[in-house]
Amino acid sequence: MDWRRRVAERFREVNGEHPMTAADDAYVSGQFVTLDALCAAAGRDPDGVRRLMLDRRLPLPGYLRSDGAEMVPADLFALAERAGGVDALPGWFVSHWADPARGAEEWDAYLSGRYVCLRSVTPESIRRKDDLTAAIGAAPAEPDAGSATWLDRLHALVDELDALEPAFTGYDRLRFGGPTSRDTCVDGVRARYPRPVSAPTVR
């Protein structure tokens, strides 16, 4: 069985057919590791991990580089280790949401490999990202919108989201069908509501 080919087919079913440019390749090579290299370092069988991906027990790769390399986060196995093993991972993951249906939705999203919007994908970081993007989106409607206090509060939220999220790449905008959360909630907000320029200190 060609497990690598099957993972690539599943990846394209989830993400569609979009070209990876040289800039995309450079970005993902800097942010992710190849599945083969990670497995070699961890003493794992790559085809065994590919079977776990296809069985919906571990997430698919975040990207397929243009040379076909499966690009995965360096902490791919960390959540399963925290949970007590791959078999325990689904229940442990879903338990982080009070609503089991919402937890199941997030589990499906996690398995898709499309959580490339976070530097480290954990239930805690997923929930915090959701809280931050919701708060940033609601900020313009707050009663004190436009005030100095409001601006400080808004930029604190944006800065925290900035720390959670990587830069993304052009391929992401193709597969997600539009701007990323960094585009709208970090870069866009900073452009629309710039920080005030501090007056120089007089000596």
mmCIF file of N, CA, C and O in Angstrom, residues 7-46:
data_model
loop_
_atom_site.group_PDB
_atom_site.id
_atom_site.type_symbol
_atom_site.label_atom_id
_atom_site.label_comp_id
_atom_site.label_asym_id
_atom_site.label_seq_id
_atom_site.Cartn_x
_atom_site.Cartn_y
_atom_site.Cartn_z
ATOM 1 N N VAL A 7 -2.246 9.569 1.664
ATOM 2 C CA VAL A 7 -2.289 10.797 2.478
ATOM 3 C C VAL A 7 -2.380 12.015 1.572
ATOM 4 O O VAL A 7 -3.148 12.959 1.844
ATOM 5 N N ALA A 8 -1.622 12.027 0.479
ATOM 6 C CA ALA A 8 -1.676 13.155 -0.457
ATOM 7 C C ALA A 8 -3.067 13.289 -1.067
ATOM 8 O O ALA A 8 -3.586 14.411 -1.226
ATOM 9 N N GLU A 9 -3.685 12.177 -1.393
ATOM 10 C CA GLU A 9 -5.042 12.226 -1.945
ATOM 11 C C GLU A 9 -6.028 12.782 -0.927
ATOM 12 O O GLU A 9 -6.879 13.619 -1.260
ATOM 13 N N ARG A 10 -5.926 12.320 0.316
ATOM 14 C CA ARG A 10 -6.831 12.832 1.361
ATOM 15 C C ARG A 10 -6.588 14.321 1.590
ATOM 16 O O ARG A 10 -7.548 15.093 1.773
ATOM 17 N N PHE A 11 -5.309 14.718 1.585
ATOM 18 C CA PHE A 11 -4.982 16.127 1.770
ATOM 19 C C PHE A 11 -5.663 16.968 0.697
ATOM 20 O O PHE A 11 -6.243 18.030 1.004
ATOM 21 N N ARG A 12 -5.618 16.547 -0.548
ATOM 22 C CA ARG A 12 -6.218 17.333 -1.640
ATOM 23 C C ARG A 12 -7.738 17.293 -1.588
ATOM 24 O O ARG A 12 -8.395 18.245 -1.995
ATOM 25 N N GLU A 13 -8.311 16.208 -1.068
ATOM 26 C CA GLU A 13 -9.758 16.179 -0.864
ATOM 27 C C GLU A 13 -10.185 17.260 0.118
ATOM 28 O O GLU A 13 -11.228 17.900 -0.042
ATOM 29 N N VAL A 14 -9.365 17.462 1.145
ATOM 30 C CA VAL A 14 -9.686 18.432 2.197
ATOM 31 C C VAL A 14 -9.390 19.865 1.755
ATOM 32 O O VAL A 14 -10.173 20.779 2.019
ATOM 33 N N ASN A 15 -8.273 20.058 1.059
ATOM 34 C CA ASN A 15 -7.785 21.407 0.770
ATOM 35 C C ASN A 15 -7.990 21.879 -0.662
ATOM 36 O O ASN A 15 -7.809 23.060 -0.943
ATOM 37 N N GLY A 16 -8.330 20.987 -1.558
ATOM 38 C CA GLY A 16 -8.461 21.359 -2.958
ATOM 39 C C GLY A 16 -7.111 21.327 -3.668
ATOM 40 O O GLY A 16 -6.077 21.037 -3.072
ATOM 41 N N GLU A 17 -7.151 21.621 -4.955
ATOM 42 C CA GLU A 17 -5.951 21.625 -5.784
ATOM 43 C C GLU A 17 -5.467 23.067 -5.949
ATOM 44 O O GLU A 17 -6.080 23.849 -6.680
ATOM 45 N N HIS A 18 -4.403 23.422 -5.263
ATOM 46 C CA HIS A 18 -3.833 24.763 -5.349
ATOM 47 C C HIS A 18 -2.317 24.637 -5.473
ATOM 48 O O HIS A 18 -1.711 23.825 -4.776
ATOM 49 N N PRO A 19 -1.704 25.432 -6.328
ATOM 50 C CA PRO A 19 -0.249 25.318 -6.503
ATOM 51 C C PRO A 19 0.502 25.892 -5.307
ATOM 52 O O PRO A 19 0.059 26.842 -4.664
ATOM 53 N N MET A 20 1.630 25.275 -5.016
ATOM 54 C CA MET A 20 2.557 25.799 -4.015
ATOM 55 C C MET A 20 3.673 26.527 -4.753
ATOM 56 O O MET A 20 4.373 25.927 -5.577
ATOM 57 N N THR A 21 3.858 27.797 -4.465
ATOM 58 C CA THR A 21 4.915 28.571 -5.100
ATOM 59 C C THR A 21 6.238 28.372 -4.359
ATOM 60 O O THR A 21 6.273 27.779 -3.273
ATOM 61 N N ALA A 22 7.308 28.919 -4.929
ATOM 62 C CA ALA A 22 8.599 28.865 -4.246
ATOM 63 C C ALA A 22 8.525 29.581 -2.905
ATOM 64 O O ALA A 22 9.121 29.135 -1.912
ATOM 65 N N ALA A 23 7.785 30.691 -2.844
ATOM 66 C CA ALA A 23 7.632 31.415 -1.579
ATOM 67 C C ALA A 23 6.859 30.577 -0.562
ATOM 68 O O ALA A 23 7.185 30.567 0.636
ATOM 69 N N ASP A 24 5.832 29.858 -1.027
ATOM 70 C CA ASP A 24 5.089 28.965 -0.133
ATOM 71 C C ASP A 24 6.004 27.875 0.414
ATOM 72 O O ASP A 24 5.989 27.576 1.613
ATOM 73 N N ASP A 25 6.788 27.269 -0.468
ATOM 74 C CA ASP A 25 7.704 26.208 -0.047
ATOM 75 C C ASP A 25 8.692 26.715 0.999
ATOM 76 O O ASP A 25 8.981 26.032 1.991
ATOM 77 N N ALA A 26 9.232 27.907 0.764
ATOM 78 C CA ALA A 26 10.199 28.466 1.707
ATOM 79 C C ALA A 26 9.545 28.723 3.056
ATOM 80 O O ALA A 26 10.139 28.455 4.115
ATOM 81 N N TYR A 27 8.333 29.237 3.034
ATOM 82 C CA TYR A 27 7.618 29.517 4.284
ATOM 83 C C TYR A 27 7.390 28.232 5.076
ATOM 84 O O TYR A 27 7.718 28.156 6.270
ATOM 85 N N VAL A 28 6.828 27.208 4.438
ATOM 86 C CA VAL A 28 6.492 25.997 5.189
ATOM 87 C C VAL A 28 7.755 25.251 5.633
ATOM 88 O O VAL A 28 7.758 24.615 6.696
ATOM 89 N N SER A 29 8.831 25.350 4.861
ATOM 90 C CA SER A 29 10.076 24.700 5.272
ATOM 91 C C SER A 29 10.665 25.361 6.511
ATOM 92 O O SER A 29 11.362 24.709 7.302
ATOM 93 N N GLY A 30 10.366 26.656 6.694
ATOM 94 C CA GLY A 30 10.833 27.357 7.883
ATOM 95 C C GLY A 30 9.959 27.157 9.097
ATOM 96 O O GLY A 30 10.431 27.277 10.234
ATOM 97 N N GLN A 31 8.680 26.843 8.873
ATOM 98 C CA GLN A 31 7.725 26.742 9.970
ATOM 99 C C GLN A 31 7.416 25.304 10.387
ATOM 100 O O GLN A 31 6.964 25.071 11.509
ATOM 101 N N PHE A 32 7.633 24.355 9.474
ATOM 102 C CA PHE A 32 7.238 22.968 9.711
ATOM 103 C C PHE A 32 8.415 22.038 9.421
ATOM 104 O O PHE A 32 9.463 22.474 8.959
ATOM 105 N N VAL A 33 8.225 20.753 9.702
ATOM 106 C CA VAL A 33 9.232 19.742 9.414
ATOM 107 C C VAL A 33 8.593 18.671 8.537
ATOM 108 O O VAL A 33 7.374 18.519 8.518
ATOM 109 N N THR A 34 9.414 17.917 7.826
ATOM 110 C CA THR A 34 8.855 16.830 7.036
ATOM 111 C C THR A 34 8.448 15.690 7.965
ATOM 112 O O THR A 34 9.063 15.465 9.018
ATOM 113 N N LEU A 35 7.415 14.986 7.566
ATOM 114 C CA LEU A 35 6.951 13.860 8.371
ATOM 115 C C LEU A 35 8.052 12.818 8.525
ATOM 116 O O LEU A 35 8.254 12.269 9.622
ATOM 117 N N ASP A 36 8.790 12.555 7.455
ATOM 118 C CA ASP A 36 9.854 11.554 7.529
ATOM 119 C C ASP A 36 10.927 11.957 8.542
ATOM 120 O O ASP A 36 11.408 11.131 9.324
ATOM 121 N N ALA A 37 11.312 13.243 8.532
ATOM 122 C CA ALA A 37 12.345 13.703 9.460
ATOM 123 C C ALA A 37 11.850 13.639 10.897
ATOM 124 O O ALA A 37 12.597 13.243 11.810
ATOM 125 N N LEU A 38 10.607 14.029 11.134
ATOM 126 C CA LEU A 38 10.066 13.993 12.493
ATOM 127 C C LEU A 38 9.996 12.562 13.005
ATOM 128 O O LEU A 38 10.340 12.284 14.163
ATOM 129 N N CYS A 39 9.549 11.651 12.146
ATOM 130 C CA CYS A 39 9.455 10.254 12.555
ATOM 131 C C CYS A 39 10.839 9.676 12.840
ATOM 132 O O CYS A 39 11.018 8.901 13.795
ATOM 133 N N ALA A 40 11.816 10.045 12.021
ATOM 134 C CA ALA A 40 13.178 9.558 12.258
ATOM 135 C C ALA A 40 13.689 10.037 13.605
ATOM 136 O O ALA A 40 14.317 9.272 14.360
ATOM 137 N N ALA A 41 13.425 11.292 13.936
ATOM 138 C CA ALA A 41 13.888 11.845 15.207
ATOM 139 C C ALA A 41 13.156 11.222 16.396
ATOM 140 O O ALA A 41 13.726 11.081 17.486
ATOM 141 N N ALA A 42 11.881 10.859 16.189
ATOM 142 C CA ALA A 42 11.065 10.327 17.286
ATOM 143 C C ALA A 42 11.084 8.804 17.356
ATOM 144 O O ALA A 42 10.459 8.225 18.254
ATOM 145 N N GLY A 43 11.757 8.160 16.403
ATOM 146 C CA GLY A 43 11.799 6.707 16.392
ATOM 147 C C GLY A 43 10.473 6.079 16.023
ATOM 148 O O GLY A 43 10.109 5.017 16.544
ATOM 149 N N ARG A 44 9.729 6.730 15.131
ATOM 150 C CA ARG A 44 8.425 6.229 14.704
ATOM 151 C C ARG A 44 8.469 5.805 13.237
ATOM 152 O O ARG A 44 9.257 6.325 12.452
ATOM 153 N N ASP A 45 7.577 4.900 12.885
ATOM 154 C CA ASP A 45 7.467 4.430 11.505
ATOM 155 C C ASP A 45 6.597 5.406 10.721
ATOM 156 O O ASP A 45 5.419 5.590 11.064
ATOM 157 N N PRO A 46 7.125 6.049 9.672
ATOM 158 C CA PRO A 46 6.322 7.032 8.931
ATOM 159 C C PRO A 46 5.025 6.455 8.374
ATOM 160 O O PRO A 46 3.977 7.116 8.432
#
